[in-house]
Coordinates of C-alpha atoms in Angstrom, one line a residue:
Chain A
X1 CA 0.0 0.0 0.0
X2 CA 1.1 3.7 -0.5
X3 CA 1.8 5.6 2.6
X4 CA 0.0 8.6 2.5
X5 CA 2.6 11.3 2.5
X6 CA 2.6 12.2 6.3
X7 CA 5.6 14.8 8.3
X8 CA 7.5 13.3 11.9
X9 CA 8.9 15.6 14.2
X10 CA 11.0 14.1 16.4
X11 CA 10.8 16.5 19.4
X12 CA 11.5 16.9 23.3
X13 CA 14.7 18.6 23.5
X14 CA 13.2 20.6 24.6
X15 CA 9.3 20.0 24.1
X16 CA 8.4 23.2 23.5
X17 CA 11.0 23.4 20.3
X18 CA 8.8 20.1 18.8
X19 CA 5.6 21.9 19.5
X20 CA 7.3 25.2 18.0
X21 CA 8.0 23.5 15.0
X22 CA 4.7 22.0 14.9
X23 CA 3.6 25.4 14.9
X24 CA 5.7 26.2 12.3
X25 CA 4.3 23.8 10.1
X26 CA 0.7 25.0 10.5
X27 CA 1.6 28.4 10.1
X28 CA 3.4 27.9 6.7
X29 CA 0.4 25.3 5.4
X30 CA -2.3 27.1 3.2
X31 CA -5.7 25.3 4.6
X32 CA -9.0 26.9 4.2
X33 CA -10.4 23.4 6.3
X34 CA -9.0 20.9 8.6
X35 CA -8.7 18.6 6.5
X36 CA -6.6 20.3 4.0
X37 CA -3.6 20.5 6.5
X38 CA -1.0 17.5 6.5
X39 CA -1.3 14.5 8.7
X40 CA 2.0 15.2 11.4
X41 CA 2.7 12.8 13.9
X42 CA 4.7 14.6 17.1
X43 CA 7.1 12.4 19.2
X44 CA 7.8 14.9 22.3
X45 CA 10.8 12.4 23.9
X46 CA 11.7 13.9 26.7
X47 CA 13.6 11.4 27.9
X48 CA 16.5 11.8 25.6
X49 CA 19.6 12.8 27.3
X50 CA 21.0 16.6 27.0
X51 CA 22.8 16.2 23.7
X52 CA 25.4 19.2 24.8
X53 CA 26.4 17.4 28.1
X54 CA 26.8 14.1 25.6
X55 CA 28.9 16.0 23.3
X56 CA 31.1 18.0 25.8
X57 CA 31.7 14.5 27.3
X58 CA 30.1 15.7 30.7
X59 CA 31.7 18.5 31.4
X60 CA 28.8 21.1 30.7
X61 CA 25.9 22.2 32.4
X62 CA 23.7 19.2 32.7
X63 CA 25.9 17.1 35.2
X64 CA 22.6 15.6 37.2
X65 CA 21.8 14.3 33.5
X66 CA 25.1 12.0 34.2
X67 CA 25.4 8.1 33.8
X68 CA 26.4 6.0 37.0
X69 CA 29.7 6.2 35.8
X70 CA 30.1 9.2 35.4
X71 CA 29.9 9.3 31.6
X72 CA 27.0 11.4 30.0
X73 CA 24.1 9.1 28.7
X74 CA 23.9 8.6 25.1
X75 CA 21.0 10.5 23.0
X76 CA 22.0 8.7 20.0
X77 CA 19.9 5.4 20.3
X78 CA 16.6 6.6 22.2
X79 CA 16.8 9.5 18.5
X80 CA 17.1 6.2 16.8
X81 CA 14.1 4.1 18.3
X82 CA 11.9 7.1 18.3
X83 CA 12.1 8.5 14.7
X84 CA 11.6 4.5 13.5
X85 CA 8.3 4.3 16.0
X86 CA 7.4 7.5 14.0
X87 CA 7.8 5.4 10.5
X88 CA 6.1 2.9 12.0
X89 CA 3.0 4.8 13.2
X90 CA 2.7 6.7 9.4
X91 CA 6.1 9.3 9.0
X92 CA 7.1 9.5 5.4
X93 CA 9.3 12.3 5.8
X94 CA 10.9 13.4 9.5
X95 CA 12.7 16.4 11.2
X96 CA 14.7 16.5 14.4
X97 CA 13.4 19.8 16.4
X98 CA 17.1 20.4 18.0
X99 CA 19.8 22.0 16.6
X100 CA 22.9 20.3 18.7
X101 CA 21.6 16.8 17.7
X102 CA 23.3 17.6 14.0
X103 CA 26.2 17.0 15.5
X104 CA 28.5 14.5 13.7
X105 CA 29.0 12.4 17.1
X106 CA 25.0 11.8 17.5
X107 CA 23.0 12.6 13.7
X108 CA 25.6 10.3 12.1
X109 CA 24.4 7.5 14.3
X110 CA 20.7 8.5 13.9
X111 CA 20.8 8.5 10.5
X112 CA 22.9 4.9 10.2
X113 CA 20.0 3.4 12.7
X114 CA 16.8 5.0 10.7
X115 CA 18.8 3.8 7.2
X116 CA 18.7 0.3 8.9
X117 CA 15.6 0.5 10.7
X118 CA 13.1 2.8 8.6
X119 CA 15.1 3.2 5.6
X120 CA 12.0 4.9 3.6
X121 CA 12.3 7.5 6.2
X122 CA 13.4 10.6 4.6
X123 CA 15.4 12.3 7.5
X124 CA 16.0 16.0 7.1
X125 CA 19.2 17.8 7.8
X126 CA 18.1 20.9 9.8
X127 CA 21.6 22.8 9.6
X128 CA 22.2 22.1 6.0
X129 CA 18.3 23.0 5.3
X130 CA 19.2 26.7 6.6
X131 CA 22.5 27.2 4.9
X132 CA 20.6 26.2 1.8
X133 CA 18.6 28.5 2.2
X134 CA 20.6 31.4 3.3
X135 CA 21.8 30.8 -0.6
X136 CA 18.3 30.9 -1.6
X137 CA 17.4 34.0 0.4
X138 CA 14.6 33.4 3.3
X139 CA 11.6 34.6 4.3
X140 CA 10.0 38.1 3.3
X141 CA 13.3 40.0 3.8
X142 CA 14.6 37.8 1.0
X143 CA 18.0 38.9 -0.7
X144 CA 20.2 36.4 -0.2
X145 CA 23.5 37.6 1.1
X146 CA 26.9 38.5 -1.3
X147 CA 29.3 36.3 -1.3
X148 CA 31.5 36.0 2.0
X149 CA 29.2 37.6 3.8
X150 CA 29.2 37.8 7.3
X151 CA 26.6 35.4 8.5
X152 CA 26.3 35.8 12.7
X153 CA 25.4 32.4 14.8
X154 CA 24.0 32.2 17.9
X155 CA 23.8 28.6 19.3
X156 CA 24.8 26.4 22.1
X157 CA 28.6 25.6 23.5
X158 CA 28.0 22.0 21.9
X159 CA 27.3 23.2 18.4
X160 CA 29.8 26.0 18.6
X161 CA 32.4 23.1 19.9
X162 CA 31.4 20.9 17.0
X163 CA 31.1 23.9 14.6
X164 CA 28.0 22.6 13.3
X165 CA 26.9 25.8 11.5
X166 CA 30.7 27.2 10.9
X167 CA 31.2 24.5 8.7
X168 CA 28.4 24.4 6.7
X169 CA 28.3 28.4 6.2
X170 CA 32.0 28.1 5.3
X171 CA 31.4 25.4 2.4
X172 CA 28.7 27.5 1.1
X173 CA 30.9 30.0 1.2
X174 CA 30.2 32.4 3.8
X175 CA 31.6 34.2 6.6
X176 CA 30.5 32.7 10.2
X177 CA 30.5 35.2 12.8
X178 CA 30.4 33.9 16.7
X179 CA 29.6 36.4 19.5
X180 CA 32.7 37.6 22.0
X181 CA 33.3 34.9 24.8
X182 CA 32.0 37.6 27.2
X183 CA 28.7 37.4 26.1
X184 CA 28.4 34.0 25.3
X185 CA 28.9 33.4 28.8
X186 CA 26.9 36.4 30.3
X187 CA 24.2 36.4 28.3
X188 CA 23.8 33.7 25.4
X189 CA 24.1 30.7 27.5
X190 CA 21.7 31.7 31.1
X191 CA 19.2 33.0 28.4
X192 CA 18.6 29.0 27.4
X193 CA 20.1 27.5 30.7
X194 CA 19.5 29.5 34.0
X195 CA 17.2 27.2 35.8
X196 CA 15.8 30.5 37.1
X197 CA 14.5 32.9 33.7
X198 CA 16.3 30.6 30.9
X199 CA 14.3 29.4 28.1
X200 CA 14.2 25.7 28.9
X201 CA 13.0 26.5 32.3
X202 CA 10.3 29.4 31.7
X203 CA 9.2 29.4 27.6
X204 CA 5.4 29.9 28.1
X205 CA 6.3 33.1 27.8
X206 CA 9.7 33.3 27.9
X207 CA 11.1 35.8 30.5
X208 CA 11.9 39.7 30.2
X209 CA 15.7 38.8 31.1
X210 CA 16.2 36.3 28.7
X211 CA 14.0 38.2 26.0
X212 CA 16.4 41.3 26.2
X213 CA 19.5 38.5 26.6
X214 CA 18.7 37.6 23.0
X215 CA 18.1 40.6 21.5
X216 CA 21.3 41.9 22.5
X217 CA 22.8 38.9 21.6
X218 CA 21.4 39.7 18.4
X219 CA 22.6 43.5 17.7
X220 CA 26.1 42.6 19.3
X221 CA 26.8 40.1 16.2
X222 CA 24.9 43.1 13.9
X223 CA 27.2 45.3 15.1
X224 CA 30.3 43.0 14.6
X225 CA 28.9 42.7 10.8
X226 CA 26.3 40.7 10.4
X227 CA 23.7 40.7 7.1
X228 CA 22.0 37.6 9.1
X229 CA 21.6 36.0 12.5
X230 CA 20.7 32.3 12.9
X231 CA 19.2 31.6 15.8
X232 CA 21.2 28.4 16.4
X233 CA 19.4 26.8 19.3
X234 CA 15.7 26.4 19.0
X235 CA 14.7 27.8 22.0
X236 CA 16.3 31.3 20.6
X237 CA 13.0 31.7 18.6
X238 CA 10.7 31.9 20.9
X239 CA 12.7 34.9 22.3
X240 CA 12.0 36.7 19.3
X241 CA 8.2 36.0 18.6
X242 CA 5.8 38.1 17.7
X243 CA 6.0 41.8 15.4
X244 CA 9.9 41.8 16.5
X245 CA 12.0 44.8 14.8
X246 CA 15.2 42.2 14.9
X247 CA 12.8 40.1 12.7
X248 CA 14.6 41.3 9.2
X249 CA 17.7 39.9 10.8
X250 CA 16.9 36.6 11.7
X251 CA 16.9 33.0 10.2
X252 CA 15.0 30.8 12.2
X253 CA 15.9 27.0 11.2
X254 CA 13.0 26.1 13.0
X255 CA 11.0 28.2 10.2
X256 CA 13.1 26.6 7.4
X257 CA 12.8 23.1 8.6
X258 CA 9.2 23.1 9.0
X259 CA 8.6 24.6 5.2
X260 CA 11.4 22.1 3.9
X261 CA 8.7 19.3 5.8
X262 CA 5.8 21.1 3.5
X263 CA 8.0 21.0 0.9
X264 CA 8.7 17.5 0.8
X265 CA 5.4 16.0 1.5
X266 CA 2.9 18.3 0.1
X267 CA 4.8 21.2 -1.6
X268 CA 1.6 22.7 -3.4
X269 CA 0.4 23.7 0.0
X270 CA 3.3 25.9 0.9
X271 CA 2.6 29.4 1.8
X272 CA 4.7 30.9 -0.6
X273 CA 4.5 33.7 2.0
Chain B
X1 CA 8.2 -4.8 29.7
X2 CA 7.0 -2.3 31.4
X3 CA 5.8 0.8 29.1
X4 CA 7.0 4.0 30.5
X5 CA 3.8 6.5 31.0
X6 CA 3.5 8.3 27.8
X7 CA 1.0 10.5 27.0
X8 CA -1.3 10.3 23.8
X9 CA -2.7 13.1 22.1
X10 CA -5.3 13.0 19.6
X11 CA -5.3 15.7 17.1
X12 CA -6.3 17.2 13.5
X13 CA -10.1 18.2 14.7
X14 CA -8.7 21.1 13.6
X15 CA -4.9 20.8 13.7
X16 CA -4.5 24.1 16.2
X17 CA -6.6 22.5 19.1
X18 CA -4.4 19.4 19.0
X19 CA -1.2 21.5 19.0
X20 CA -3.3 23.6 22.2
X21 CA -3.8 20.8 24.4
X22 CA 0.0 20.0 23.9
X23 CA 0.3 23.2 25.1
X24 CA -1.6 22.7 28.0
X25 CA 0.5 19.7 28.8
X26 CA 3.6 21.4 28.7
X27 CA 1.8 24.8 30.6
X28 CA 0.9 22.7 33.5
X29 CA 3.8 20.2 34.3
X30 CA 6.5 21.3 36.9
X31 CA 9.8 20.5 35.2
X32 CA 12.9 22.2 35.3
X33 CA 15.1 20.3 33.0
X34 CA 14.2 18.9 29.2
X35 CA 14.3 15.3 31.0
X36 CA 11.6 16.2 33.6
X37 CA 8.8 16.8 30.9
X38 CA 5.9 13.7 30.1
X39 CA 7.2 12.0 26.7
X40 CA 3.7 12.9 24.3
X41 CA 3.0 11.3 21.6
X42 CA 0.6 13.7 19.3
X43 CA -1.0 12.5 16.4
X44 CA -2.3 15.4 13.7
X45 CA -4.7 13.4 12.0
X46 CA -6.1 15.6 9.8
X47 CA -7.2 13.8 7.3
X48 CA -10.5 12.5 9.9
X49 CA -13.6 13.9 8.2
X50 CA -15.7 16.6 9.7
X51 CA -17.4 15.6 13.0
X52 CA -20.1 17.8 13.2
X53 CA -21.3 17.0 9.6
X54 CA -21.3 13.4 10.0
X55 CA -23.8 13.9 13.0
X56 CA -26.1 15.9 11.4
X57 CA -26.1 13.4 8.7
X58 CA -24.5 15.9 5.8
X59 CA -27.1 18.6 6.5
X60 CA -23.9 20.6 7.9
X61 CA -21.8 22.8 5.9
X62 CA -19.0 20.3 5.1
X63 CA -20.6 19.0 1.8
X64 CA -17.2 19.1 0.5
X65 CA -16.3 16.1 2.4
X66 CA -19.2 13.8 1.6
X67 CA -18.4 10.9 0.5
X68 CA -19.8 9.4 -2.9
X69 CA -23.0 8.2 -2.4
X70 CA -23.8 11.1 -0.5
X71 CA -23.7 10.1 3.5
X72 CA -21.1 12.2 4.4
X73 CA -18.0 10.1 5.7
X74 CA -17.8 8.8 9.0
X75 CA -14.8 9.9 11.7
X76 CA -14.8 6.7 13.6
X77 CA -12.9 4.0 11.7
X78 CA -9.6 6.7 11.2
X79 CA -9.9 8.4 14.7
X80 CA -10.1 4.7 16.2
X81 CA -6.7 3.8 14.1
X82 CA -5.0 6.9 14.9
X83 CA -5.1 6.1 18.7
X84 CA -4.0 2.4 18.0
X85 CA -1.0 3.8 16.1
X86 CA -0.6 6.1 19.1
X87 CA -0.6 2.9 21.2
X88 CA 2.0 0.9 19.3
X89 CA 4.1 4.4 19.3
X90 CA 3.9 4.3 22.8
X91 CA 1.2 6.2 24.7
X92 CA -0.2 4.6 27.7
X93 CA -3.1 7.1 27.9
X94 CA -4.5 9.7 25.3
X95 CA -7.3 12.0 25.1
X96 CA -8.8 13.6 21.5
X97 CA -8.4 17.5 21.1
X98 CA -12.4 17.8 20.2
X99 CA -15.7 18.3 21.9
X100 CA -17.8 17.6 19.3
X101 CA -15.7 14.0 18.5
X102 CA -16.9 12.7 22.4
X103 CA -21.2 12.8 20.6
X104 CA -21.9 8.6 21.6
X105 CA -22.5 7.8 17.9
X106 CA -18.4 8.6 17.2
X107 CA -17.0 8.5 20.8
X108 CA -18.3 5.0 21.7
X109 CA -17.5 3.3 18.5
X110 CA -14.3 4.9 18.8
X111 CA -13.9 3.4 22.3
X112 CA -14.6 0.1 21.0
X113 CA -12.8 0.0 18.6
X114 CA -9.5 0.8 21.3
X115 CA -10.6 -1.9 23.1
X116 CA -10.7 -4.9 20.7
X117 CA -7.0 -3.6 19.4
X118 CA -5.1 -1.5 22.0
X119 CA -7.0 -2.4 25.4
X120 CA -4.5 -1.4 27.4
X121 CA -4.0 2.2 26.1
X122 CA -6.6 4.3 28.8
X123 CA -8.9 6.7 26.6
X124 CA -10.1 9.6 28.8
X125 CA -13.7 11.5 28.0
X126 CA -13.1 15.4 27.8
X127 CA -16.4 16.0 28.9
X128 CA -16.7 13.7 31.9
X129 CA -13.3 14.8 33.3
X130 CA -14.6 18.7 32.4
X131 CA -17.7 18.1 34.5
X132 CA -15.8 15.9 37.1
X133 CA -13.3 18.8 37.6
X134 CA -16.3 21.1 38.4
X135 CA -17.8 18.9 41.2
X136 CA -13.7 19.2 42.5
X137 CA -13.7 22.9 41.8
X138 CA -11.0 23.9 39.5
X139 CA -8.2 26.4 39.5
X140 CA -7.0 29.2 41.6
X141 CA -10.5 30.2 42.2
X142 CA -11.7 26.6 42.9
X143 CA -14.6 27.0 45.3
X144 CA -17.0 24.0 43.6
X145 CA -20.6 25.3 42.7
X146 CA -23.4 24.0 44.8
X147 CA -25.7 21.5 43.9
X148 CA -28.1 22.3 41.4
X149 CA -25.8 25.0 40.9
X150 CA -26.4 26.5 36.8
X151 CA -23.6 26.1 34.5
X152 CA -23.2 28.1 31.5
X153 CA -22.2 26.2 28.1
X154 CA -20.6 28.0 25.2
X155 CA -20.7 25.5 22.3
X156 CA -20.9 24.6 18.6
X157 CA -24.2 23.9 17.1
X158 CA -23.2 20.0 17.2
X159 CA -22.4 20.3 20.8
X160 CA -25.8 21.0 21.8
X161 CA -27.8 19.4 19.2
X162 CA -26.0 16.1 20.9
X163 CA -26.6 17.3 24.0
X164 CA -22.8 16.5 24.9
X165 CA -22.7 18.6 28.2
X166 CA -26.2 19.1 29.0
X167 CA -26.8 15.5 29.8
X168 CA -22.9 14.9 31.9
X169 CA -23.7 17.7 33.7
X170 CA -27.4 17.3 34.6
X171 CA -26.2 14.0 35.5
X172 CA -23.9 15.0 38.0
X173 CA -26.8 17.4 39.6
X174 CA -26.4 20.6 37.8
X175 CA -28.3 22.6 35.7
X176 CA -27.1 23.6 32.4
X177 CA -27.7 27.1 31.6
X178 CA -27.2 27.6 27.7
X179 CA -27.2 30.9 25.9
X180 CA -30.5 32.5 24.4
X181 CA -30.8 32.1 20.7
X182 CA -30.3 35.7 19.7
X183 CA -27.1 35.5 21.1
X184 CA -25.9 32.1 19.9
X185 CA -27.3 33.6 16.6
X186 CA -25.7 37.0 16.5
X187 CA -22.8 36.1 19.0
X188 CA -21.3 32.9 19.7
X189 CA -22.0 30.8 15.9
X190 CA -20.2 34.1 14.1
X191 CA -17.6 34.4 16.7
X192 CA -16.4 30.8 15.9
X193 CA -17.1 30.9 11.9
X194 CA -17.4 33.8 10.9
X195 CA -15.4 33.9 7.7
X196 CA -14.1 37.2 8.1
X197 CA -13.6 37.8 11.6
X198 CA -14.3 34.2 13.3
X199 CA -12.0 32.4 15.5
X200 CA -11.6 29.1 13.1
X201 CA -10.6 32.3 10.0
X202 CA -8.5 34.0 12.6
X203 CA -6.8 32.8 15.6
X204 CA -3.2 34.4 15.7
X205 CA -4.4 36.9 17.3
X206 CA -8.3 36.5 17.5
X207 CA -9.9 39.3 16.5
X208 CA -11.0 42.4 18.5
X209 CA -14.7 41.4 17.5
X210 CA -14.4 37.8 18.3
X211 CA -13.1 38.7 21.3
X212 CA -15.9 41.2 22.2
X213 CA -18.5 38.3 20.7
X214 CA -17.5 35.4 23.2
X215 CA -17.2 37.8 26.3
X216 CA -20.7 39.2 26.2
X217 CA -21.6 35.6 26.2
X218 CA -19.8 34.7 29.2
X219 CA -22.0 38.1 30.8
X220 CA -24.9 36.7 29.3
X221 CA -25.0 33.7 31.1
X222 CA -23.4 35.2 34.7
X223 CA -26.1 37.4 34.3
X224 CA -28.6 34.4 33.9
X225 CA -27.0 33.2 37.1
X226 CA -24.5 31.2 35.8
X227 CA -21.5 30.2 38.2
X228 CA -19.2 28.6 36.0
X229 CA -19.1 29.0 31.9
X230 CA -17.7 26.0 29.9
X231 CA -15.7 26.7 27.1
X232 CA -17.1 23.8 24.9
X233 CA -15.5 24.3 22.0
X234 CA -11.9 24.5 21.5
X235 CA -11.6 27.8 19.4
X236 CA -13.1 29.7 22.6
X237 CA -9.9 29.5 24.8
X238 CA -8.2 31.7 22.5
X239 CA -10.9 34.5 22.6
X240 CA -10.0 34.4 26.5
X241 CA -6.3 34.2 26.8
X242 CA -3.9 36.4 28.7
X243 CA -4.7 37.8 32.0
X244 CA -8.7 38.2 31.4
X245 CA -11.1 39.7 33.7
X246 CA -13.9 36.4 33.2
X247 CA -10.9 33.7 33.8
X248 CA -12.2 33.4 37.4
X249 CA -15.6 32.5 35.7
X250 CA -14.8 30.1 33.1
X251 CA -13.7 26.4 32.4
X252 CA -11.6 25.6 29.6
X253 CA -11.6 21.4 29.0
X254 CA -8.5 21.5 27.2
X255 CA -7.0 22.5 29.9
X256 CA -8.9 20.4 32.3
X257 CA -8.0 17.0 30.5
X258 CA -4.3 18.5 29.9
X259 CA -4.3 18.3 33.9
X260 CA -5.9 14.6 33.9
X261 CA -3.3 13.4 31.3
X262 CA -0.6 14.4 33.7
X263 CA -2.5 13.2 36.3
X264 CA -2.8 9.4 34.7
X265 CA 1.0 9.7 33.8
X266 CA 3.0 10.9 36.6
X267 CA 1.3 13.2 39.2
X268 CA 3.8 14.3 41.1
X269 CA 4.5 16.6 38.2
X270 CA 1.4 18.2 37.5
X271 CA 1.4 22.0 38.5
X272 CA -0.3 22.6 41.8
X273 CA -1.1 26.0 40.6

């Protein structure tokens, strides 16, 4: 039997970035009915271990998140099981709702377990989805960059440490730009991770501090240069919702993934927005 | 082995409700870390045909979705596979993001349907948990009305055809108090369906005059000596968001079976509030 073409999101690191990009989808689908918007299935896996603390090799944040050993628990295989339970219950086409799980160490393995697993499972590539279309120019604010264009990233420590964007912007041919040390550590970083007003801990809204965090996160790396922002880590968007005036500046991969998902299940119901 | 709890969600009746009660699950469990959220499973079935045509055999506005011979297609059969897909993903207990979809001629067949092929998968009733949460007293202001105590109910035209409230509540000794028919007319239907300015048209904000629509309904009914207003229908939530003046007077089942999903999963998380 043909499957029905039908989108997995894979999310739960954090759950609100699966149910943002669930959003996401919505928002970019043209439906006049319920039943012209595309069948999604949503795994929100909280379970999975803090892919940062994994990558770092347990010496970030997350040390409660620690195996009896003292080694960080592995994300890789719980990403595996749940993105072929999402083939299983109908996914034709899946996305993985967390930037730092593109990492070499843990999307390699992914992939090599849905290939055996699910292997009609198309699994997006977040990162390389954005880059693409950085090239393409995004969104409504739409000329692509020049050439070696400064292209700012904002992001967590594990996919600054595994240069997960840097690479990619670099192949394509652009100019990544990382914010000083100083506010990476001061105001990037507790923005996601304070336990107190950090985005992981308070998104529903997300607090005043870390809001204003962001957004001078954001004008720091303008200032340093940058034609575009990517907001690296998808908690970042939800900083940044609503009528925001850093809005021309920003490329939400959480945005591109979820049109990419449209795209490739189906693309005639895109909002060509 | 033993299944962890996992929460299933039921969604597609439209695609935004599913994605709300989601919310709701996140809004109301105490967790501080990505790992100390429920896992969720959330299926956007949105392929399942029109609820409220199917029970008013076709005379509804859905003719779009009648099937060939007329009889306009029947929700049951793919709402009861969605939640046995749900159950081989994983969920332990699941609840479906629609008033109208809990009318005995789809909920029970539904029901049955679970248990011949996923029995052990729990399937809570939005309304009975809505109207059990009322005898409790719900919320901040959570004084329970008395008995015989009127109820307002803000609902679709399918809702109260079927009598879907009316009857759980009269049951459990109140006395439902529904709007008059001028202001169901001229209020509530447009609020929810108005093309132009309806809630199902516009939801991202809701409009100014939707907004206005659905609280002079509430008034209606506290003026008719309502002491709680349900909020039958899933679009009316959003008219009543934010820090509202009526919160204190109204119940939102989305919310309320958000709470018994936590409830059925792992308690000790859910937020006291």
């Amino acid at each position: 039997m043909q499957k029905q073409p039908t989108i997995g999101i894979l999310g739960g690191m954090g759950p609100q970035a699966g149910l943002d990009l669930f959003q996401a989808v919505l928002d970019n689908t043209v439906a006049a009915r319920d039943q012209e918007h595309i069948p999604t299935l949503v795994s929100s896996a909280a379970h999975i271990p803090d892919r940062t603390t994994f990558l770092l090799g347990g010496v970030a944040s997350d040390t409660a998140a620690r195996g009896r050993e003292g080694a960080p628990p592995d994300p890789a295989p719980p990403m595996g099981r749940a993105l072929v339970e999402l083939a299983e219950a109908g996914a034709t086409v899946a996305a993985i709702a967390c930037n730092t799980a593109h990492a070499g160490p843990i999307f390699q393995r992914v992939q090599a377990y849905v290939r055996a697993h699910a292997p009609k499972l198309a699994l997006l590539h977040m990162i390389e989805e954005t880059v693409a279309s950085i090239r393409q120019g995004v969104g409504p604010h739409a000329d692509p960059p020049g050439p070696a264009a400064k292209i700012g990233l904002l992001a967590t420590a594990g996919t600054y440490h595994f240069r997960l964007y840097d690479d990619a912007l670099e192949a394509a041919g652009f100019d990544p730009l990382l914010p000083d040390a100083d506010f990476r550590d001061t105001h990037l970083f507790p923005a996601i991770y304070d336990p107190g007003y950090g985005i992981k801990a308070t998104s529903s809204p997300v607090t005043e501090r870390a809001a204003r965090a962001v957004a001078a996160c954001i004008e720091h790396l303008i200032e340093k240069g940058a034609e575009k922002v990517i907001l690296g880590c998808t908690e970042l968007p939800l900083a940044v919702a609503g009528h925001h005036r850093l809005h021309p500046y920003v490329i939400n991969p959480t945005r591109v993934v979820a049109r990419a998902l449209i795209r490739a299940t189906y693309p005639e119901r895109l909002n060509p927005n």
